[in-house]
DNA sequence: ACCTGAACACCGTTCAAGT
DNA sequence: ACCTGAACACCGTTCAAGT
């Protein structure tokens, strides 16, 4: 097989493939290099360090996620988009934890963040509310994703949480659980947009 | 200095101290052993592996957090408790990321989880809602914590997110940002308890 | 000037050898 | 039976030596 010229794109795609196939410990500089048939140091020509490479791989994992069209209501757009982000990350189990752990600064991350802020602006939040809600939603998706990843594989510890909290309940990390929490956030945002202004931390909508 | 007898408690306390002082890469089996003046393998007498040790250390970091008294309203109890959990974790920067990354299965974690479920039960949620909301809240706190930890140190990448999302806004990982997201969740829970039952994902309280 | 790969300074964990 | 520490199989990254 002819050795293709090394590019950032090829390196990231190879790392993603390797992670999908053999799990995230397979995404070491050495093993990625071996898969590419090059010296480990050759990768450092294209990425400053492992962190930078994983940023690119994490962003690549979100490439397939499309922002929902503007014909949907803001809350539907949000829940569809974030559910798809979660799904896309889970389709790449090797990098999912990294997607959850790092800020969405890549091309796809910025594109999807912009879609979130767009939906929130349509919800009628203040500019400050838009930014803060975006960050809160990203935080929630990241955490739910991290939980799902940990609950998967053979790490049964998160399953024990379900046992501790209550029997017969939706399993930690399930899509059901994700949707529930997302609904809480969106309902909270709706309340914020409708009534509550700045200092409503302890003032309920109705007592 | 006389070498104290090795116990799980002493090992965990030493690891926590080491993490506080020199950051989380200092919490390696080898360096903890060096600090204790023992062979690295001696730790494996008391913990199955590094994961198990970090579980204990993460739980220890939450030892000082007290569950708020029952004289407060459920929503105040929640926001006080979760704010204190975040604060306690941040006081131990070495282990904060691990607190965020693992399920609250230690003694303190279970104690605090129970306090959350107690508050949510008082809010009037269904048993299933209590469990799912608990998990969603834990997810949110974990993620906000992880963001704050990453935003600190010299990882300026999360700060760039603020720049991307909008200028002059509360910084990612700030207490302000944390409180805002927490308010969203609590308001969402209030809505869930008051009106919305099972399938209200797309049915707003008011249109 | 560019690239390679040996070497450095680490890891977590296994396991054989010592007491 | 218990404990020690050498050894295994790795890391990410630096840097000197080669072309």
Coordinates of C-alpha atoms (C1' of nucleotides) in Angstrom, one line a residue:
Chain A
X1 CA 0.0 0.0 0.0
X2 CA 1.4 3.4 -1.0
X3 CA 2.1 5.7 2.0
X4 CA -0.1 8.7 1.6
X5 CA 1.4 12.1 2.3
X6 CA 1.0 13.1 5.9
X7 CA -1.6 15.8 6.6
X8 CA -3.4 16.9 9.7
X9 CA -6.7 15.6 8.2
X10 CA -5.2 12.1 7.5
X11 CA -3.7 11.9 11.0
X12 CA -6.9 12.9 12.7
X13 CA -9.0 10.5 10.6
X14 CA -6.6 7.7 11.3
X15 CA -6.6 8.4 15.1
X16 CA -10.5 8.5 15.1
X17 CA -10.6 5.1 13.3
X18 CA -8.1 3.6 15.7
X19 CA -10.1 4.9 18.6
X20 CA -13.3 3.5 17.3
X21 CA -11.7 0.1 16.7
X22 CA -9.5 -0.3 19.8
X23 CA -10.8 2.2 22.3
X24 CA -9.3 5.4 23.6
X25 CA -6.0 3.9 24.9
X26 CA -5.2 3.1 21.3
X27 CA -5.0 6.8 20.5
X28 CA -1.4 7.2 21.6
X29 CA 1.1 9.1 19.5
X30 CA 3.0 5.9 19.1
X31 CA 0.2 3.7 18.0
X32 CA -1.3 6.4 15.7
X33 CA 2.2 6.7 14.1
X34 CA 2.4 2.9 13.7
X35 CA -1.0 2.9 12.0
X36 CA 0.2 5.6 9.6
X37 CA 3.5 3.8 9.1
X38 CA 5.5 6.8 10.2
X39 CA 7.7 7.9 13.0
X40 CA 5.9 9.2 16.1
X41 CA 7.7 12.5 15.8
X42 CA 6.4 13.1 12.3
X43 CA 3.0 13.8 13.9
X44 CA 4.6 16.7 15.8
X45 CA 5.2 18.4 12.4
X46 CA 1.4 18.8 12.1
X47 CA 0.2 19.1 15.7
X48 CA 2.0 20.9 18.6
X49 CA 1.2 18.0 21.0
X50 CA -1.2 15.2 21.8
X51 CA -3.8 17.7 23.2
X52 CA -3.9 19.5 19.9
X53 CA -4.3 16.3 18.0
X54 CA -7.2 15.2 20.2
X55 CA -8.9 18.5 19.8
X56 CA -8.9 17.9 16.0
X57 CA -10.2 14.3 16.4
X58 CA -12.9 15.4 18.8
X59 CA -14.0 18.0 16.3
X60 CA -13.9 15.6 13.5
X61 CA -16.3 13.3 15.4
X62 CA -18.9 16.0 15.2
X63 CA -18.6 16.6 11.5
X64 CA -21.8 14.7 10.6
X65 CA -24.0 16.7 12.9
X66 CA -26.2 19.1 11.0
X67 CA -27.8 22.1 12.7
X68 CA -31.6 21.7 12.5
X69 CA -33.5 24.0 10.1
X70 CA -35.1 27.2 11.3
X71 CA -38.6 25.9 10.6
X72 CA -38.6 24.2 14.0
X73 CA -39.3 26.0 17.3
X74 CA -36.3 27.1 19.3
X75 CA -36.8 24.4 22.0
X76 CA -37.2 21.7 19.4
X77 CA -34.1 22.8 17.6
X78 CA -32.2 22.7 20.8
X79 CA -33.2 19.3 21.9
X80 CA -32.8 17.8 18.4
X81 CA -29.3 19.4 18.1
X82 CA -28.0 18.3 21.4
X83 CA -29.4 14.8 21.1
X84 CA -27.6 14.5 17.8
X85 CA -24.4 15.8 19.3
X86 CA -24.6 13.1 22.0
X87 CA -25.4 10.5 19.4
X88 CA -22.5 11.5 17.1
X89 CA -20.1 11.4 20.0
X90 CA -21.3 8.0 21.1
X91 CA -20.8 6.6 17.6
X92 CA -17.1 7.3 18.3
X93 CA -16.6 5.7 21.7
X94 CA -12.8 6.2 21.5
X95 CA -13.1 9.9 21.5
X96 CA -16.4 10.5 23.2
X97 CA -14.8 11.2 26.5
X98 CA -12.5 13.8 24.9
X99 CA -15.5 15.5 23.1
X100 CA -17.0 15.8 26.5
X101 CA -13.8 17.1 28.2
X102 CA -12.8 19.9 25.9
X103 CA -14.3 23.2 24.7
X104 CA -15.9 23.3 21.3
X105 CA -13.3 25.4 19.6
X106 CA -12.9 23.4 16.4
X107 CA -14.8 24.3 13.2
X108 CA -17.7 21.9 13.9
X109 CA -17.8 22.9 17.6
X110 CA -18.1 26.5 16.7
X111 CA -20.7 25.8 14.1
X112 CA -22.8 23.9 16.6
X113 CA -22.3 26.4 19.4
X114 CA -23.5 29.1 17.0
X115 CA -26.6 27.0 16.3
X116 CA -27.3 26.8 20.1
X117 CA -26.9 30.6 20.6
X118 CA -29.1 31.1 17.6
X119 CA -31.9 29.0 19.1
X120 CA -31.5 30.7 22.5
X121 CA -31.7 34.2 21.0
X122 CA -34.9 33.2 19.3
X123 CA -36.2 32.1 22.7
X124 CA -36.0 35.7 23.8
X125 CA -33.2 35.6 26.3
X126 CA -31.0 38.6 27.0
X127 CA -27.5 38.5 25.4
X128 CA -26.0 37.6 28.7
X129 CA -28.6 34.9 29.2
X130 CA -27.8 33.5 25.8
X131 CA -24.1 33.1 26.6
X132 CA -24.7 31.7 30.0
X133 CA -27.4 29.3 28.9
X134 CA -25.2 28.1 26.0
X135 CA -22.4 27.3 28.4
X136 CA -24.8 25.6 30.8
X137 CA -26.2 23.4 28.0
X138 CA -22.7 22.5 26.7
X139 CA -21.8 21.6 30.3
X140 CA -24.9 19.4 30.6
X141 CA -24.4 17.6 27.3
X142 CA -20.7 17.1 28.2
X143 CA -21.5 15.6 31.6
X144 CA -24.3 13.4 30.3
X145 CA -21.9 12.2 27.6
X146 CA -19.2 11.5 30.1
X147 CA -21.6 9.6 32.3
X148 CA -22.8 7.5 29.4
X149 CA -19.3 6.7 28.3
X150 CA -18.3 5.6 31.9
X151 CA -21.5 3.6 32.3
X152 CA -20.7 1.8 29.1
X153 CA -17.8 -0.6 28.6
X154 CA -17.3 -2.7 31.7
X155 CA -17.3 0.1 34.2
X156 CA -20.3 -1.0 36.2
X157 CA -19.8 1.6 38.9
X158 CA -22.3 4.1 37.4
X159 CA -24.8 1.3 37.3
X160 CA -24.4 0.9 41.0
X161 CA -25.5 4.6 41.3
X162 CA -28.9 3.6 39.9
X163 CA -29.0 0.9 42.6
X164 CA -28.1 3.3 45.3
X165 CA -30.6 6.0 44.2
X166 CA -33.5 3.7 43.6
X167 CA -34.5 0.4 42.0
X168 CA -36.2 -0.1 38.7
X169 CA -35.3 3.4 37.5
X170 CA -33.9 4.5 34.1
X171 CA -30.2 3.5 34.0
X172 CA -27.6 6.2 34.4
X173 CA -26.4 7.3 31.0
X174 CA -29.4 6.1 29.1
X175 CA -31.0 8.2 26.4
X176 CA -34.1 8.5 28.5
X177 CA -32.0 10.0 31.4
X178 CA -30.4 12.4 29.0
X179 CA -33.7 13.6 27.5
X180 CA -35.1 14.1 31.0
X181 CA -32.3 16.4 32.1
X182 CA -32.3 18.2 28.8
X183 CA -36.0 18.9 29.3
X184 CA -35.3 20.3 32.7
X185 CA -32.8 22.7 31.3
X186 CA -35.0 23.8 28.4
X187 CA -37.9 24.3 30.7
X188 CA -35.7 26.4 32.9
X189 CA -34.6 28.4 30.0
X190 CA -38.2 28.9 29.0
X191 CA -39.0 30.2 32.5
X192 CA -36.0 32.5 32.3
X193 CA -37.0 33.9 28.9
X194 CA -40.7 34.4 29.9
X195 CA -40.5 35.8 33.4
X196 CA -37.4 35.7 35.5
X197 CA -34.8 38.4 35.0
X198 CA -31.5 38.8 36.7
X199 CA -31.9 38.0 40.4
X200 CA -34.6 35.4 40.5
X201 CA -32.5 32.6 42.0
X202 CA -34.8 32.1 44.9
X203 CA -38.0 33.6 43.6
X204 CA -40.1 30.7 42.2
X205 CA -42.6 31.3 39.4
X206 CA -45.3 30.1 41.6
X207 CA -45.2 29.1 45.3
Chain B
X1 CA 10.2 11.0 61.5
X2 CA 8.6 7.7 62.6
X3 CA 6.8 5.9 59.7
X4 CA 3.2 5.6 60.6
X5 CA 1.4 2.4 59.9
X6 CA -0.1 2.3 56.4
X7 CA -3.9 2.5 56.3
X8 CA -6.3 3.4 53.5
X9 CA -7.1 6.7 55.3
X10 CA -3.4 7.7 55.6
X11 CA -2.8 6.8 52.0
X12 CA -5.8 8.8 50.7
X13 CA -5.0 11.8 52.9
X14 CA -1.4 11.8 51.7
X15 CA -2.5 11.6 48.1
X16 CA -5.0 14.5 48.6
X17 CA -2.2 16.6 50.2
X18 CA 0.2 15.8 47.4
X19 CA -2.5 16.7 44.8
X20 CA -3.2 20.0 46.5
X21 CA 0.4 20.9 46.7
X22 CA 1.8 19.7 43.3
X23 CA -1.3 19.2 41.1
X24 CA -2.9 16.1 39.9
X25 CA 0.0 14.6 38.0
X26 CA 1.7 14.3 41.4
X27 CA -0.9 11.8 42.5
X28 CA 0.8 8.8 40.8
X29 CA 1.3 5.6 42.7
X30 CA 5.0 6.1 42.7
X31 CA 5.0 9.6 44.1
X32 CA 2.4 8.9 46.7
X33 CA 4.5 5.9 47.8
X34 CA 7.6 8.1 47.9
X35 CA 5.8 10.7 50.1
X36 CA 4.7 7.9 52.4
X37 CA 8.2 6.4 52.4
X38 CA 7.0 3.0 51.3
X39 CA 7.2 0.8 48.2
X40 CA 4.7 1.6 45.5
X41 CA 3.4 -1.9 45.8
X42 CA 2.5 -1.5 49.4
X43 CA -0.4 0.7 48.4
X44 CA -1.9 -2.2 46.5
X45 CA -2.3 -4.0 49.8
X46 CA -5.0 -1.4 50.6
X47 CA -6.4 -0.5 47.2
X48 CA -7.1 -2.7 44.2
X49 CA -5.7 -0.2 41.8
X50 CA -5.1 3.5 41.2
X51 CA -8.8 4.0 40.3
X52 CA -9.9 2.7 43.6
X53 CA -7.5 5.0 45.4
X54 CA -8.7 8.0 43.5
X55 CA -12.3 7.1 44.4
X56 CA -11.3 7.3 48.0
X57 CA -9.4 10.6 47.6
X58 CA -12.3 12.2 45.7
X59 CA -14.7 11.2 48.4
X60 CA -12.3 12.5 51.1
X61 CA -12.4 15.9 49.3
X62 CA -16.1 16.1 50.1
X63 CA -15.8 15.3 53.7
X64 CA -16.3 18.9 54.9
X65 CA -19.5 19.4 53.0
X66 CA -22.5 19.4 55.3
X67 CA -26.1 18.8 54.1
X68 CA -28.2 22.0 54.7
X69 CA -30.7 21.7 57.5
X70 CA -34.4 21.0 56.8
X71 CA -35.5 24.5 57.8
X72 CA -34.7 25.7 54.3
X73 CA -36.9 25.4 51.3
X74 CA -36.0 22.5 48.9
X75 CA -34.7 24.8 46.2
X76 CA -32.5 26.7 48.6
X77 CA -31.3 23.5 50.1
X78 CA -30.3 22.2 46.6
X79 CA -28.5 25.3 45.5
X80 CA -26.7 25.7 48.8
X81 CA -25.6 22.1 48.8
X82 CA -24.5 21.9 45.2
X83 CA -22.6 25.2 45.5
X84 CA -20.8 23.9 48.5
X85 CA -19.9 20.7 46.7
X86 CA -18.4 22.7 43.9
X87 CA -16.5 24.9 46.4
X88 CA -15.2 21.9 48.3
X89 CA -13.9 20.2 45.2
X90 CA -12.2 23.5 44.0
X91 CA -10.4 23.7 47.3
X92 CA -8.7 20.6 46.2
X93 CA -7.5 21.4 42.7
X94 CA -5.5 18.2 42.4
X95 CA -8.5 15.9 42.7
X96 CA -11.3 18.2 41.5
X97 CA -11.3 16.7 38.0
X98 CA -11.6 13.3 39.5
X99 CA -14.5 14.3 41.7
X100 CA -16.2 15.5 38.5
X101 CA -15.4 12.3 36.6
X102 CA -16.6 9.6 39.0
X103 CA -19.9 8.5 40.5
X104 CA -20.5 9.5 44.1
X105 CA -20.3 6.1 45.5
X106 CA -18.1 6.8 48.6
X107 CA -19.5 7.5 52.0
X108 CA -19.6 11.3 51.5
X109 CA -20.9 11.0 48.0
X110 CA -23.8 8.8 49.1
X111 CA -24.6 11.1 52.0
X112 CA -24.7 14.1 49.7
X113 CA -26.7 12.2 47.0
X114 CA -29.2 11.3 49.7
X115 CA -29.5 15.0 50.6
X116 CA -30.3 15.8 47.0
X117 CA -32.9 13.1 46.6
X118 CA -34.4 14.3 49.9
X119 CA -34.8 17.9 48.7
X120 CA -36.2 16.7 45.4
X121 CA -38.8 14.5 47.1
X122 CA -39.9 17.5 49.1
X123 CA -40.2 19.4 45.8
X124 CA -43.0 17.0 44.9
X125 CA -41.5 15.1 42.1
X126 CA -42.5 11.5 41.3
X127 CA -40.0 8.8 42.5
X128 CA -38.8 8.4 38.9
X129 CA -38.5 12.2 38.6
X130 CA -36.5 12.3 41.8
X131 CA -34.0 9.8 40.5
X132 CA -33.6 11.3 37.1
X133 CA -33.4 14.9 38.4
X134 CA -30.7 13.7 40.9
X135 CA -28.7 12.3 38.1
X136 CA -29.2 15.4 36.0
X137 CA -28.1 17.7 38.8
X138 CA -25.0 15.5 39.5
X139 CA -24.2 15.7 35.8
X140 CA -24.5 19.4 35.8
X141 CA -22.3 20.0 38.8
X142 CA -19.7 17.6 37.5
X143 CA -19.6 19.3 34.2
X144 CA -19.5 22.8 35.6
X145 CA -16.7 21.7 37.9
X146 CA -14.8 20.1 35.0
X147 CA -15.1 23.4 33.1
X148 CA -13.9 25.5 36.0
X149 CA -10.9 23.2 36.5
X150 CA -10.0 23.4 32.9
X151 CA -10.5 27.1 32.7
X152 CA -8.2 27.6 35.7
X153 CA -4.5 26.7 35.6
X154 CA -2.9 28.0 32.4
X155 CA -5.4 26.3 30.1
X156 CA -6.7 29.4 28.4
X157 CA -8.7 27.5 25.9
X158 CA -12.0 27.7 27.8
X159 CA -11.5 31.5 28.1
X160 CA -11.4 31.6 24.3
X161 CA -14.9 30.1 24.4
X162 CA -16.1 33.2 26.1
X163 CA -14.5 35.3 23.4
X164 CA -16.2 33.2 20.7
X165 CA -19.6 33.3 22.3
X166 CA -19.6 37.0 23.1
X167 CA -17.6 39.7 24.6
X168 CA -17.9 41.1 28.1
X169 CA -19.8 38.1 29.4
X170 CA -19.3 36.2 32.6
X171 CA -16.2 34.0 32.2
X172 CA -16.6 30.3 31.6
X173 CA -16.2 28.4 34.9
X174 CA -17.0 31.3 37.1
X175 CA -19.3 31.0 40.1
X176 CA -21.7 33.3 38.4
X177 CA -21.9 31.0 35.4
X178 CA -22.4 28.0 37.7
X179 CA -25.2 29.7 39.6
X180 CA -27.0 30.6 36.4
X181 CA -27.0 27.1 35.1
X182 CA -28.1 25.7 38.5
X183 CA -31.0 28.2 38.5
X184 CA -32.0 26.9 35.1
X185 CA -32.1 23.3 36.4
X186 CA -33.9 24.2 39.6
X187 CA -36.5 26.2 37.7
X188 CA -36.9 23.3 35.3
X189 CA -37.5 21.0 38.3
X190 CA -40.0 23.4 39.7
X191 CA -41.9 23.3 36.5
X192 CA -41.7 19.6 36.4
X193 CA -43.0 19.3 39.9
X194 CA -45.8 21.8 39.4
X195 CA -47.3 20.9 36.1
X196 CA -45.4 18.8 33.6
X197 CA -45.8 15.1 33.9
X198 CA -44.2 12.4 31.8
X199 CA -44.4 13.5 28.2
X200 CA -44.1 17.2 28.3
X201 CA -40.9 17.5 26.4
X202 CA -42.3 19.8 23.8
X203 CA -45.2 21.3 25.7
X204 CA -44.2 24.6 27.2
X205 CA -45.8 25.9 30.4
X206 CA -46.9 28.9 28.6
X207 CA -46.6 29.7 24.9
Chain C
dA1 C1' 17.0 22.8 6.7
dC2 C1' 14.7 18.8 7.4
dC3 C1' 13.7 14.5 9.4
dT4 C1' 14.7 10.4 12.2
dG5 C1' 15.0 7.6 16.1
dA6 C1' 17.5 7.0 20.3
dA7 C1' 17.0 8.5 24.8
dC8 C1' 14.8 10.8 28.9
dA9 C1' 11.8 10.8 32.5
dC10 C1' 8.2 9.0 33.6
dC11 C1' 3.7 5.7 34.1
dG12 C1' 0.5 1.4 36.3
dT13 C1' 1.0 -3.2 37.3
dT14 C1' 2.9 -8.1 37.3
dC15 C1' 5.5 -11.4 39.2
dA16 C1' 9.5 -13.8 40.7
dA17 C1' 12.6 -13.7 44.3
dG18 C1' 13.7 -13.1 48.9
dT19 C1' 12.5 -13.2 54.1
Chain D
dA1 C1' 2.6 -16.1 54.3
dC2 C1' 4.1 -11.8 53.6
dC3 C1' 6.5 -8.1 51.5
dT4 C1' 9.9 -6.1 48.3
dG5 C1' 11.7 -4.4 44.2
dA6 C1' 13.1 -5.7 39.7
dA7 C1' 11.1 -6.0 35.4
dC8 C1' 7.4 -5.5 31.8
dA9 C1' 5.1 -3.0 28.6
dC10 C1' 4.0 1.0 27.9
dC11 C1' 3.7 6.6 27.8
dG12 C1' 4.6 12.0 25.7
dT13 C1' 8.3 14.6 24.4
dT14 C1' 13.2 16.2 23.9
dC15 C1' 17.2 16.5 21.4
dA16 C1' 21.4 15.0 19.2
dA17 C1' 22.8 12.9 15.4
dG18 C1' 22.3 12.0 10.7
dT19 C1' 21.0 13.3 5.8

